[in-house]
CSV table of C-alpha atoms and ligand atoms in Angstrom, one decimal:
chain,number,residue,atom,x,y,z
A,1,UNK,CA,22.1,2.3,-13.6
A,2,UNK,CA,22.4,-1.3,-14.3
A,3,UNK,CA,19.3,-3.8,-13.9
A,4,UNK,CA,19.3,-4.8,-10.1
A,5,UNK,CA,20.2,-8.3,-10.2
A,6,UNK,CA,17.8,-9.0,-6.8
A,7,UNK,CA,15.1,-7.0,-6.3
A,8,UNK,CA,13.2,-7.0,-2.8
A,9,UNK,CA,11.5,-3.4,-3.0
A,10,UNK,CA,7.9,-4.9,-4.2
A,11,UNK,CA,6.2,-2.4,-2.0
A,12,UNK,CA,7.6,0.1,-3.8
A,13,UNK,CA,6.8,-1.7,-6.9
A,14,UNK,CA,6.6,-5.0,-9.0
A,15,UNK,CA,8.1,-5.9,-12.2
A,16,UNK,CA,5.2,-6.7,-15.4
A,17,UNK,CA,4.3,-10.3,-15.1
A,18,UNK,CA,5.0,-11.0,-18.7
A,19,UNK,CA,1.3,-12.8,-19.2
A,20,UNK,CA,0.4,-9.2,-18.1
A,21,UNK,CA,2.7,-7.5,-20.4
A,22,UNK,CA,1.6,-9.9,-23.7
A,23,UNK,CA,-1.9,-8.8,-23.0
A,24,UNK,CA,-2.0,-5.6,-23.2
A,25,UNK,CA,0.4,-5.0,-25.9
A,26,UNK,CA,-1.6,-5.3,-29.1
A,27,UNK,CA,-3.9,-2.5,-27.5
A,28,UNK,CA,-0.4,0.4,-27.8
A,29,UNK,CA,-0.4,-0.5,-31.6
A,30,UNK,CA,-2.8,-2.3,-33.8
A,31,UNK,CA,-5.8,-2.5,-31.3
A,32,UNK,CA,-6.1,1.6,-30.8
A,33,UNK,CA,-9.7,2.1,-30.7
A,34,UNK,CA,-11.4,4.5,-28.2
A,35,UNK,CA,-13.8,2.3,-26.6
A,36,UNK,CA,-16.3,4.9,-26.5
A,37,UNK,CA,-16.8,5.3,-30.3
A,38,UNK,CA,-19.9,3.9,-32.4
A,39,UNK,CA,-17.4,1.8,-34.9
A,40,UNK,CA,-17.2,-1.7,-33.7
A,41,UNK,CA,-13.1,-1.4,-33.7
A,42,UNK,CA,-13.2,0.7,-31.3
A,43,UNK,CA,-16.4,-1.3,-29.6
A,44,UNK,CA,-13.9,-4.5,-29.9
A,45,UNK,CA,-11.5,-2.3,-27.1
A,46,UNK,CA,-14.8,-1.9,-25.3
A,47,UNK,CA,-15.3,-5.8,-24.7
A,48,UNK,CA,-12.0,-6.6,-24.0
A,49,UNK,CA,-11.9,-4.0,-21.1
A,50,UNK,CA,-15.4,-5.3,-19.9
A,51,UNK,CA,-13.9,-8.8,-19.4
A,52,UNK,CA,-10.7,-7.1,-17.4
A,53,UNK,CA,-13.5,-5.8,-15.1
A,54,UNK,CA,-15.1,-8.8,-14.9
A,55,UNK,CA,-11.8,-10.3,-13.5
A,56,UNK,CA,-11.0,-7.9,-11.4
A,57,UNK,CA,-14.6,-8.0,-10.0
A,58,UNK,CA,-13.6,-11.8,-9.7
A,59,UNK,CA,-10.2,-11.0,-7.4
A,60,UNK,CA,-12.4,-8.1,-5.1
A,61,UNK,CA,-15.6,-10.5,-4.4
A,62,UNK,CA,-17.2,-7.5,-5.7
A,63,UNK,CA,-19.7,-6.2,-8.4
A,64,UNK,CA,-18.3,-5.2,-11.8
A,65,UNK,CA,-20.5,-1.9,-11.9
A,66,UNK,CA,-18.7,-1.7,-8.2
A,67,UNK,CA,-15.5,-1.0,-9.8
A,68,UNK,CA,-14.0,2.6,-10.9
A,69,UNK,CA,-10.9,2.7,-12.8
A,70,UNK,CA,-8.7,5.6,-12.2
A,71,UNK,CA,-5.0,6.3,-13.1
A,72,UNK,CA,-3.2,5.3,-9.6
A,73,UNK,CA,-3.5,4.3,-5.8
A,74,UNK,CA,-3.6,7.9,-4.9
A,75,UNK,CA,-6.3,9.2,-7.2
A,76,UNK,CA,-8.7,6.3,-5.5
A,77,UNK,CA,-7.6,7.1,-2.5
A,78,UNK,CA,-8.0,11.0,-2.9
A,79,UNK,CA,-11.5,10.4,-5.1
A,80,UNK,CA,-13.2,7.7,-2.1
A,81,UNK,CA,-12.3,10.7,0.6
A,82,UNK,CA,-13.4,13.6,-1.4
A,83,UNK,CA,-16.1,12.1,-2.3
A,84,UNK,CA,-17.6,10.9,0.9
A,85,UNK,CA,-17.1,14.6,2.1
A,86,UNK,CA,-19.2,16.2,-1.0
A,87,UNK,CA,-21.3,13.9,-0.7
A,88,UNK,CA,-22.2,14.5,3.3
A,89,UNK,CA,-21.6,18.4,3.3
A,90,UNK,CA,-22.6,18.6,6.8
A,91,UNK,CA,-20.2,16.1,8.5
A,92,UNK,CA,-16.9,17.3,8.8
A,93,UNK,CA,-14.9,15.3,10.8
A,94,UNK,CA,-12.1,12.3,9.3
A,95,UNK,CA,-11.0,9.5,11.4
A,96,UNK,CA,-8.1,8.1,9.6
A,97,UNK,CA,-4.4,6.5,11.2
A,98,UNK,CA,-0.7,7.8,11.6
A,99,UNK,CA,0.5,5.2,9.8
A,100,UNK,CA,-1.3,5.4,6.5
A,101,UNK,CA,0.3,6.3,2.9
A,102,UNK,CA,1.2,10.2,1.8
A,103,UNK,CA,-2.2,9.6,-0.7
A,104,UNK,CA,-4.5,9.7,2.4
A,105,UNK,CA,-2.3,11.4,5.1
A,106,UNK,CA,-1.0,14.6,2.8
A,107,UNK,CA,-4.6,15.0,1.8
A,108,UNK,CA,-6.2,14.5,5.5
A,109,UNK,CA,-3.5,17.3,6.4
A,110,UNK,CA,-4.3,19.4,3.3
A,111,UNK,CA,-8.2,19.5,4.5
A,112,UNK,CA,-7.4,20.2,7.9
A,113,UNK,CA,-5.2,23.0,6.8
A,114,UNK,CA,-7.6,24.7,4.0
A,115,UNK,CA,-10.8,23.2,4.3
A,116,UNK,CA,-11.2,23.7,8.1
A,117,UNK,CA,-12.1,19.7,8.4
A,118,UNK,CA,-11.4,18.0,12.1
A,119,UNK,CA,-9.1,14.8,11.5
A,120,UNK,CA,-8.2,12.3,14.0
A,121,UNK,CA,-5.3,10.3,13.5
A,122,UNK,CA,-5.1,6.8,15.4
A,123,UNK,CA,-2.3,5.9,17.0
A,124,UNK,CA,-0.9,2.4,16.8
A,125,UNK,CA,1.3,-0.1,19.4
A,126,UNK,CA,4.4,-1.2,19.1
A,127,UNK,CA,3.8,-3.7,17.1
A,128,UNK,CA,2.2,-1.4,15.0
A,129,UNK,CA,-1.3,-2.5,15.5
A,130,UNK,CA,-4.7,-0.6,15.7
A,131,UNK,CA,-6.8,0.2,19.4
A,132,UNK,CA,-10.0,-0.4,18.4
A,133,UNK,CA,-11.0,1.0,21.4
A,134,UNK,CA,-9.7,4.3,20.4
A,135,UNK,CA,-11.3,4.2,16.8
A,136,UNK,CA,-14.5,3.5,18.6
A,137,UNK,CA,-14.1,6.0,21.0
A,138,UNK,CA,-13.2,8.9,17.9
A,139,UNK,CA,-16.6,8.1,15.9
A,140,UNK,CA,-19.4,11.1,16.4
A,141,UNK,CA,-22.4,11.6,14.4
A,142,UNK,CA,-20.3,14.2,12.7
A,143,UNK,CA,-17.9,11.8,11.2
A,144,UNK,CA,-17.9,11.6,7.5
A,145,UNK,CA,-15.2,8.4,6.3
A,146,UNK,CA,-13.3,6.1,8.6
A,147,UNK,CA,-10.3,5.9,5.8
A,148,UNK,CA,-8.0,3.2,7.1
A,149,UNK,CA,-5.1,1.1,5.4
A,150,UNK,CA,-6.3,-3.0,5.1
A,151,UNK,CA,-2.1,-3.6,4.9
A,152,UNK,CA,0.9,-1.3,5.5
A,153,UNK,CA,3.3,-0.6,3.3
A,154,UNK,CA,6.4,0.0,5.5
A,155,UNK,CA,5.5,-2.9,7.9
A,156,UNK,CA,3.1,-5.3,6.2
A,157,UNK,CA,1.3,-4.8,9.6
A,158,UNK,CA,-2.4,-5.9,8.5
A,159,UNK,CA,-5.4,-4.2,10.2
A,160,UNK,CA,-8.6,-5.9,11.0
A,161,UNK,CA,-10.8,-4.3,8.2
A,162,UNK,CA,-13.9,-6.4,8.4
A,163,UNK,CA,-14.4,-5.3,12.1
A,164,UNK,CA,-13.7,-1.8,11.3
A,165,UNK,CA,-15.8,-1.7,8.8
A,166,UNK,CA,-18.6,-3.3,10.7
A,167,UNK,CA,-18.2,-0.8,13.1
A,168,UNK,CA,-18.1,2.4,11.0
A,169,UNK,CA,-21.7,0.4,9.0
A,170,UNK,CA,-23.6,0.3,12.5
A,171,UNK,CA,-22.2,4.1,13.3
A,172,UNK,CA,-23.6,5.1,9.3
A,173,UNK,CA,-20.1,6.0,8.6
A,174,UNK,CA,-18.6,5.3,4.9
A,175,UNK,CA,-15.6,3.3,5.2
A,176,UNK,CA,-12.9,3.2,2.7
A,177,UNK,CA,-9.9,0.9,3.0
A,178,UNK,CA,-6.3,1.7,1.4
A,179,UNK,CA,-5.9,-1.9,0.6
A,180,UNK,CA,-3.1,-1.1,-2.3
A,181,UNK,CA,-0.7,-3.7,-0.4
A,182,UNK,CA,-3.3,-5.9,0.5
A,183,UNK,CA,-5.0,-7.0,-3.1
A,184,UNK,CA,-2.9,-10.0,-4.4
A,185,UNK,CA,-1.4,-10.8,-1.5
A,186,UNK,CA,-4.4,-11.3,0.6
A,187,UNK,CA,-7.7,-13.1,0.4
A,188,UNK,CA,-10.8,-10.3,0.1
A,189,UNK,CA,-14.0,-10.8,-0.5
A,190,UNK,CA,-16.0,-7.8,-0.9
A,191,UNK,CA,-19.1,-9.1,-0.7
A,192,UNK,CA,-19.0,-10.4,3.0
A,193,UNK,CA,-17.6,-7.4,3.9
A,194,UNK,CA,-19.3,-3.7,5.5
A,195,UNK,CA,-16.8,-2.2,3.3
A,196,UNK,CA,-18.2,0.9,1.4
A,197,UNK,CA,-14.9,1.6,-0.9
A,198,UNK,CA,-11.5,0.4,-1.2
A,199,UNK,CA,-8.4,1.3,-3.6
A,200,UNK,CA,-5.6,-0.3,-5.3
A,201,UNK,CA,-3.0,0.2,-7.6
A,202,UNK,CA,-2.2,-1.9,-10.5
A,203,UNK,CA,2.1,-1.2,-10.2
A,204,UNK,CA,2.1,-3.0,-6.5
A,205,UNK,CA,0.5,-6.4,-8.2
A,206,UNK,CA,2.8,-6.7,-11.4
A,207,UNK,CA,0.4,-4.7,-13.6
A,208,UNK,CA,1.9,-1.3,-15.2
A,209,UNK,CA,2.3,2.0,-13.2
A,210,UNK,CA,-0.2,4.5,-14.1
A,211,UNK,CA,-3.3,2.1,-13.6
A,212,UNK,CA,-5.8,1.7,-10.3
A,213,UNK,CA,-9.2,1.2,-9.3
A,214,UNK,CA,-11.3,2.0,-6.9
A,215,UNK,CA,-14.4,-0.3,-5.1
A,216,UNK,CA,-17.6,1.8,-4.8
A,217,UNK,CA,-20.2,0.2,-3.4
A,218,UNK,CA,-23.7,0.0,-5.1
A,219,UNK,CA,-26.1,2.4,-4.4
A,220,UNK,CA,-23.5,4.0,-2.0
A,221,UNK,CA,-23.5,7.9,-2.3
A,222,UNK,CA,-20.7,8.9,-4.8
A,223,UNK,CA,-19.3,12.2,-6.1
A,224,UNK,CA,-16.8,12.0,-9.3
A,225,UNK,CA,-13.6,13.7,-8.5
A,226,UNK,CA,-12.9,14.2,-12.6
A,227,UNK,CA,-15.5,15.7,-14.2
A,228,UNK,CA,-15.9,15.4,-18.1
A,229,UNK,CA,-17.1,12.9,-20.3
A,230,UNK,CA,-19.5,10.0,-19.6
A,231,UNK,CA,-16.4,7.2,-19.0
A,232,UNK,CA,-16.9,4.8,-16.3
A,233,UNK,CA,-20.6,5.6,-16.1
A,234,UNK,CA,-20.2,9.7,-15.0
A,235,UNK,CA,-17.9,8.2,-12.3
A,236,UNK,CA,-14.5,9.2,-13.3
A,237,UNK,CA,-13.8,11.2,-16.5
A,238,UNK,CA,-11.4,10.9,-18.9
A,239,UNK,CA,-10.7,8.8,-22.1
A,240,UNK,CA,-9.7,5.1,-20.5
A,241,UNK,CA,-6.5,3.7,-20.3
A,242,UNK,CA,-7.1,1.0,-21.9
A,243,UNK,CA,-3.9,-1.0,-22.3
A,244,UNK,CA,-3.9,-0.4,-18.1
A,245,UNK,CA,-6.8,-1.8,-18.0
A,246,UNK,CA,-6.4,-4.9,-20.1
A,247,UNK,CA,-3.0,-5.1,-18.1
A,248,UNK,CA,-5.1,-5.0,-14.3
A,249,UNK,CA,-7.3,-7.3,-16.0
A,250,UNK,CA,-4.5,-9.8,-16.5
A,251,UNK,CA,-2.8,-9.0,-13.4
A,252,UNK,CA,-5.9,-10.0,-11.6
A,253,UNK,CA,-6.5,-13.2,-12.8
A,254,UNK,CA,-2.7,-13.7,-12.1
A,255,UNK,CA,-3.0,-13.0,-8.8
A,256,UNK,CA,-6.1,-14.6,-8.0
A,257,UNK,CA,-3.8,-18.0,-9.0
A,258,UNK,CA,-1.1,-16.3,-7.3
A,259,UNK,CA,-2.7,-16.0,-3.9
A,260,UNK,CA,-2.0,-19.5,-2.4
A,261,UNK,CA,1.6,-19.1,-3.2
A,262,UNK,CA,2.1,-16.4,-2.0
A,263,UNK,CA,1.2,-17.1,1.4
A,264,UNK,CA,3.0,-20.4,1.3
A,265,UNK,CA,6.1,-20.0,-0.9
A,266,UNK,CA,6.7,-16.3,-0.6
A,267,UNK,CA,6.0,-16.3,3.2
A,268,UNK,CA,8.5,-19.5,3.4
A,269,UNK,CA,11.1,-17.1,1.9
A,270,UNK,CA,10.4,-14.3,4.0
A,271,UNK,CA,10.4,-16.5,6.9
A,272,UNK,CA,14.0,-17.8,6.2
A,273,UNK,CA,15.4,-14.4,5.2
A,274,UNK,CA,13.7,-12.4,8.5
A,275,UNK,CA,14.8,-15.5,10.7
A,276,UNK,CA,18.6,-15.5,9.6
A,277,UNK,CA,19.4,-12.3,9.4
A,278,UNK,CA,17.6,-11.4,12.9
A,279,UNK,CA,19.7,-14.7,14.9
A,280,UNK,CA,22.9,-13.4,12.8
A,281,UNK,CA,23.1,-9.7,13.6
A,282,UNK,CA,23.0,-8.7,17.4
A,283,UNK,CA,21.2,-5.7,18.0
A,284,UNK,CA,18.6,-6.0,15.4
A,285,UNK,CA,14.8,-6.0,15.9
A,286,UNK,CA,11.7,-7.1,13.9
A,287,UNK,CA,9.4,-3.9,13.2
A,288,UNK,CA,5.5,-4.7,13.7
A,289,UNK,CA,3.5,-7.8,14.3
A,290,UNK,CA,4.9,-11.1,13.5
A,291,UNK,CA,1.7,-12.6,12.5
A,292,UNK,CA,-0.5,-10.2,11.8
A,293,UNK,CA,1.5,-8.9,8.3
A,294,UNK,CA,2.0,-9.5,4.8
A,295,UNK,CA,3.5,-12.6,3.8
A,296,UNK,CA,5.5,-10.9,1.5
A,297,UNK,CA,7.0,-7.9,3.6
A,298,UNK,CA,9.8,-8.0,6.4
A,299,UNK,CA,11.2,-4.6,7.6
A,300,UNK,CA,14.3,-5.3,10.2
A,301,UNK,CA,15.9,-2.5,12.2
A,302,UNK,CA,19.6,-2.5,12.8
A,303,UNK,CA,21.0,-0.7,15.8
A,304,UNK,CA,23.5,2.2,15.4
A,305,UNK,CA,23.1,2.3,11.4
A,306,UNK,CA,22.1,4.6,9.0
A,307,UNK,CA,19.3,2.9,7.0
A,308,UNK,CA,20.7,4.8,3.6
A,309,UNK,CA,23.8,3.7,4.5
A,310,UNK,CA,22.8,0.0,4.3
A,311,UNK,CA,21.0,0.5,0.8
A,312,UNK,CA,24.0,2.0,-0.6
A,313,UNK,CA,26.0,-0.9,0.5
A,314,UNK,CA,23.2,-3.4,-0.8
A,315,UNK,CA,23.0,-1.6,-4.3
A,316,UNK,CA,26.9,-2.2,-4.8
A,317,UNK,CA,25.9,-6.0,-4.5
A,318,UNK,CA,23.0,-5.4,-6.7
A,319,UNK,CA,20.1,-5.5,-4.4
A,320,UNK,CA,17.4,-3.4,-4.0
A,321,UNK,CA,15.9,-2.9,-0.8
A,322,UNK,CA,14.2,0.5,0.8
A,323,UNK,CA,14.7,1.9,4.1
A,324,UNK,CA,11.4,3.0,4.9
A,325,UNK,CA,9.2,4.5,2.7
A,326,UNK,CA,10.0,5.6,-0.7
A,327,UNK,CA,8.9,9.2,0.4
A,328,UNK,CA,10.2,9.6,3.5
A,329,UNK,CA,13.6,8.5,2.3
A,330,UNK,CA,13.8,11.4,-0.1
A,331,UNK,CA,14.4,13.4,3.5
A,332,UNK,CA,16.4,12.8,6.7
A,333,UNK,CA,13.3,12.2,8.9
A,334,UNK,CA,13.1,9.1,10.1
A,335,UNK,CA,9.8,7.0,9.3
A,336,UNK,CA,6.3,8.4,10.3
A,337,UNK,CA,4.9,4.8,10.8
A,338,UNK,CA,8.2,3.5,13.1
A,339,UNK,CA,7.7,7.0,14.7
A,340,UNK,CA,3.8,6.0,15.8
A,341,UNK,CA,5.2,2.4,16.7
A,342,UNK,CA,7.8,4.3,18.9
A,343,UNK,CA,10.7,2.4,18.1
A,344,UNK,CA,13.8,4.0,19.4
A,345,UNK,CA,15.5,6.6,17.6
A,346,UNK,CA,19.0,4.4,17.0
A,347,UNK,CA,17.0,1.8,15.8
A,348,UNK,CA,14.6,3.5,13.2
A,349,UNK,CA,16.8,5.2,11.4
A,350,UNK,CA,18.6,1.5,10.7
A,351,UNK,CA,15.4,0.1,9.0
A,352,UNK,CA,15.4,-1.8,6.2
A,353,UNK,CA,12.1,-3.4,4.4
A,354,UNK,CA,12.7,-6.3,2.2
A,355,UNK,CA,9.4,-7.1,0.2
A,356,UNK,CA,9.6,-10.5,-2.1
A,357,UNK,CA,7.0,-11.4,-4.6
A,358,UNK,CA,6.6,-14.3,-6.6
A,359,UNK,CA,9.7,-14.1,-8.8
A,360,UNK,CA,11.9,-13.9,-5.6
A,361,UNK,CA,13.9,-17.0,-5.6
A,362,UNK,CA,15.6,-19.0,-2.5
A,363,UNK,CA,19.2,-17.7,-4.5
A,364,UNK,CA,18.3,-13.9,-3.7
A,365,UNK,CA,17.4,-14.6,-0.3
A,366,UNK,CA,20.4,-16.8,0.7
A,367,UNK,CA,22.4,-14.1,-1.7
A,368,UNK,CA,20.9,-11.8,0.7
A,369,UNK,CA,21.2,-13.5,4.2
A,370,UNK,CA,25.3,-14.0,3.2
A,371,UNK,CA,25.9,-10.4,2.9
A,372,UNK,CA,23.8,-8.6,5.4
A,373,UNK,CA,25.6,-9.4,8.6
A,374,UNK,CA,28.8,-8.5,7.0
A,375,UNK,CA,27.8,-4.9,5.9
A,376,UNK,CA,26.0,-4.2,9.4
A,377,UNK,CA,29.5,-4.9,11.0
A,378,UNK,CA,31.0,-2.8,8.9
A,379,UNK,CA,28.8,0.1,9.2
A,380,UNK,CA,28.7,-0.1,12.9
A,381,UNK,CA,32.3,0.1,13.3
A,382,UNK,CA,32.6,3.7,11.6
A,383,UNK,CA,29.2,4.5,13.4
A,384,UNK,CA,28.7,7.5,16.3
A,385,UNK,CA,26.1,6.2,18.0
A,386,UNK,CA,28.3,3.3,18.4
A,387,UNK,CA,31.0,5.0,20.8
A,388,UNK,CA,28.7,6.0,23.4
A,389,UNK,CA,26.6,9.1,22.1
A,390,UNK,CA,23.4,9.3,23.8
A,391,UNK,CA,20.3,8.7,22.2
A,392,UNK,CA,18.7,11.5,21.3
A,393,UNK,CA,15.3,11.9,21.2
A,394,UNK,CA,14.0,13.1,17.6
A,395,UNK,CA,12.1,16.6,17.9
A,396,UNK,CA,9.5,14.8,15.1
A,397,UNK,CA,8.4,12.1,17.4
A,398,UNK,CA,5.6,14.5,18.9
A,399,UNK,CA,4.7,15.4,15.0
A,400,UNK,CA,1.1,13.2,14.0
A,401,UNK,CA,2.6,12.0,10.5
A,402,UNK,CA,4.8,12.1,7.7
A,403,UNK,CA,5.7,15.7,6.3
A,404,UNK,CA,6.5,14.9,2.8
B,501,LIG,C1,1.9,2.6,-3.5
B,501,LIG,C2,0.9,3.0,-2.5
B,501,LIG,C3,-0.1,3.9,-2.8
B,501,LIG,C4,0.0,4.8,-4.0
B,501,LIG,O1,-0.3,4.1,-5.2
B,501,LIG,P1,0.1,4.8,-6.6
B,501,LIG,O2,-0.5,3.9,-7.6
B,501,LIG,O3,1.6,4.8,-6.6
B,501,LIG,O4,-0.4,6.2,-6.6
B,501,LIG,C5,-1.1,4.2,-1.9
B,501,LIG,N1,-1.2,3.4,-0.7
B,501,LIG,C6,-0.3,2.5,-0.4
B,501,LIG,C7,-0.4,1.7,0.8
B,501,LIG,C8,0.8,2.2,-1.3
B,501,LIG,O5,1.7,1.3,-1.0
């Protein structure tokens, strides 16, 4: 595999900002130190990885005894649920959507399945957005955690957290927020906000894979998911990563600058790339809410193609792209969340999402726009679906989520 020459898969994830990568280098070889030990060289690690909270405390708005640092987006995510459940061993019922990430759906599904837990999963309209009405309507006194996504990853649709999170607050309910698209691309300010945890990822905002962090509020009721030593005050065991943590750090301050461009630059970009290529190829349809979404994120549906098919042709031209989600493109399924939108069979199974960041240039995206229209045409000529063939209706659009 060579180096892709344009890469638009940053929800899948980012490349090291190099400001990120000089930081935390000297921690892999000369700055080794466990920060736990009594020795001030290993002490010295200690500092450095207080400041990296500090600035990440800066980018959430938030506390810096508010912050957990764990070893992904999915181990916050799994930690905020199961804690909220140990924690409240008498409420047994999830509200969560069909549209979140595998890290809260496969775990909802798994405590349905073995732990006897009720979960209701929202449904969303076809722009992909949230009834609040029904959320409202699914809250009992029995309700442990209202998990919900602040951005998704397929889409970029973005959900109105604040409000959610104000309603779960006056219900009593903990709220925790997926926001692992969200941070760095967004504005968020934790401390305006009823939110009672949140998780990110350090991979999806050009930090290293193999770092996250999750928001727990103060004085909120908290169960550690690892259990061991005393790291992270009791809250999440384990000797630190502590080049990942120097490297969030970095990447938080980076995208704290970042933020303004992103949604002026990068969303320029998008613009001009989602606006070309849908007024160039007939039959091709934006997938969610035009303005409520990511500045960063467009994901375009072309009639009568395979979206795998597409990719391939892209990755001869050296682009990366992703036709729905990295997980559910291991299988032939089409995607969970354009399943819940209910776009049309033909059309969802010729999605694309293109998701820019900051080192996208205007060269990839005109690079882009040329050769698009020109593969779709060729794609549709050898398609079935083209001639006539009815569409069928998938057997999985009944199923509430993802099965991977
Ligand atoms: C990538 C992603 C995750 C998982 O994060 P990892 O660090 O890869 O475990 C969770 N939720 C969303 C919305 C994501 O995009």
């Amino acid at each position: 595999m060579t180096t892709p020459v344009i890469y638009m898969d940053n929800n899948a994830t980012t490349r090291v900002a190099p400001e990120v990568l000089e930081a935390m280098l000297p921690f892999f070889s000369e700055r080794y130190g466990n920060p736990s030990s009594m020795h001030s060289f290993g002490g010295a690690v200690g500092r450095e990885m207080r400041e990296a909270r500090e600035s990440l405390a800066y980018l959430l708005g938030c506390g810096t005894d508010e912050i957990v640092f764990t070893s992904c987006g999915t181990e916050a995510d799994n930690t905020a649920i199961r804690s909220a459940l140990a924690a409240q061993p008498e409420k047994r019922h999830i509200v969560t959507t069909r549209v979140e990430h595998p890290a809260i759906l496969s775990l909802c599904k798994f405590l349905e399945r073995s732990q006897g837990y009720r979960v209701t999963y929202l449904g969303v309209d076809s722009e992909g957005r949230l009834n609040m009405k029904e959320l409202e309507d699914s809250l009992t006194d029995d309700t442990a955690i209202v998990s919900i996504m602040w951005a998704n990853n397929e889409t970029g649709v973005i959900f109105p957290i604040p409000e959610i999170a104000k309603l779960a607050r006056s219900r009593g309910i903990i709220m925790h927020t997926d926001a692992v698209q969200a941070v760095g691309k967004i504005p968020i300010s934790l401390k305006d906000l009823d939110v009672d945890m949140l998780a990110l990822s350090g991979h999806k905002l050009h930090a290293p894979k193999g770092i996250g962090a999750l928001y727990v509020r103060r004085k909120l009721p908290y169960r550690p998911f690892l259990i061991g030593g005393h790291q992270e005050h009791g809250r999440r065991a384990g000797t630190e990563n502590t080049t990942g943590i120097i490297a969030l750090g970095a990447a938080a301050r980076a995208a704290k600058a970042h933020i303004p461009v992103e949604n002026t630059t990068v969303r320029g970009l998008r613009d001009k790339l989602e606006n070309a290529l849908l007024a160039a190829v007939p039959d091709s349809r934006l997938n969610g809410h035009k303005a409520d979404r990511l500045p960063n994120t467009s994901n375009i549906s072309f009639k009568y193609v395979e979206g795998e098919a597409i990719l391939l042709l892209l990755d001869q031209l050296g682009i990366a792209a992703s036709s729905g989600s990295a997980c559910t493109s291991g299988s032939l399924e089409p995607s969970h969340v354009l399943r819940a939108m209910g776009v049309p069979f033909t059309y969802a199974h010729g999605s694309i999402r293109f998701s820019l960041s900051r080192y996208t240039t205007e060269a990839d995206v005109d690079f882009v726009i040329k050769n698009v229209p020109g593969i779709i045409e060729t794609l549709r000529k050898i398609s079935p679906y083209k001639q006539g063939a009815p569409d069928p209706l998938s057997p999985l659009d009944t199923k509430p989520a993802c099965g991977c």
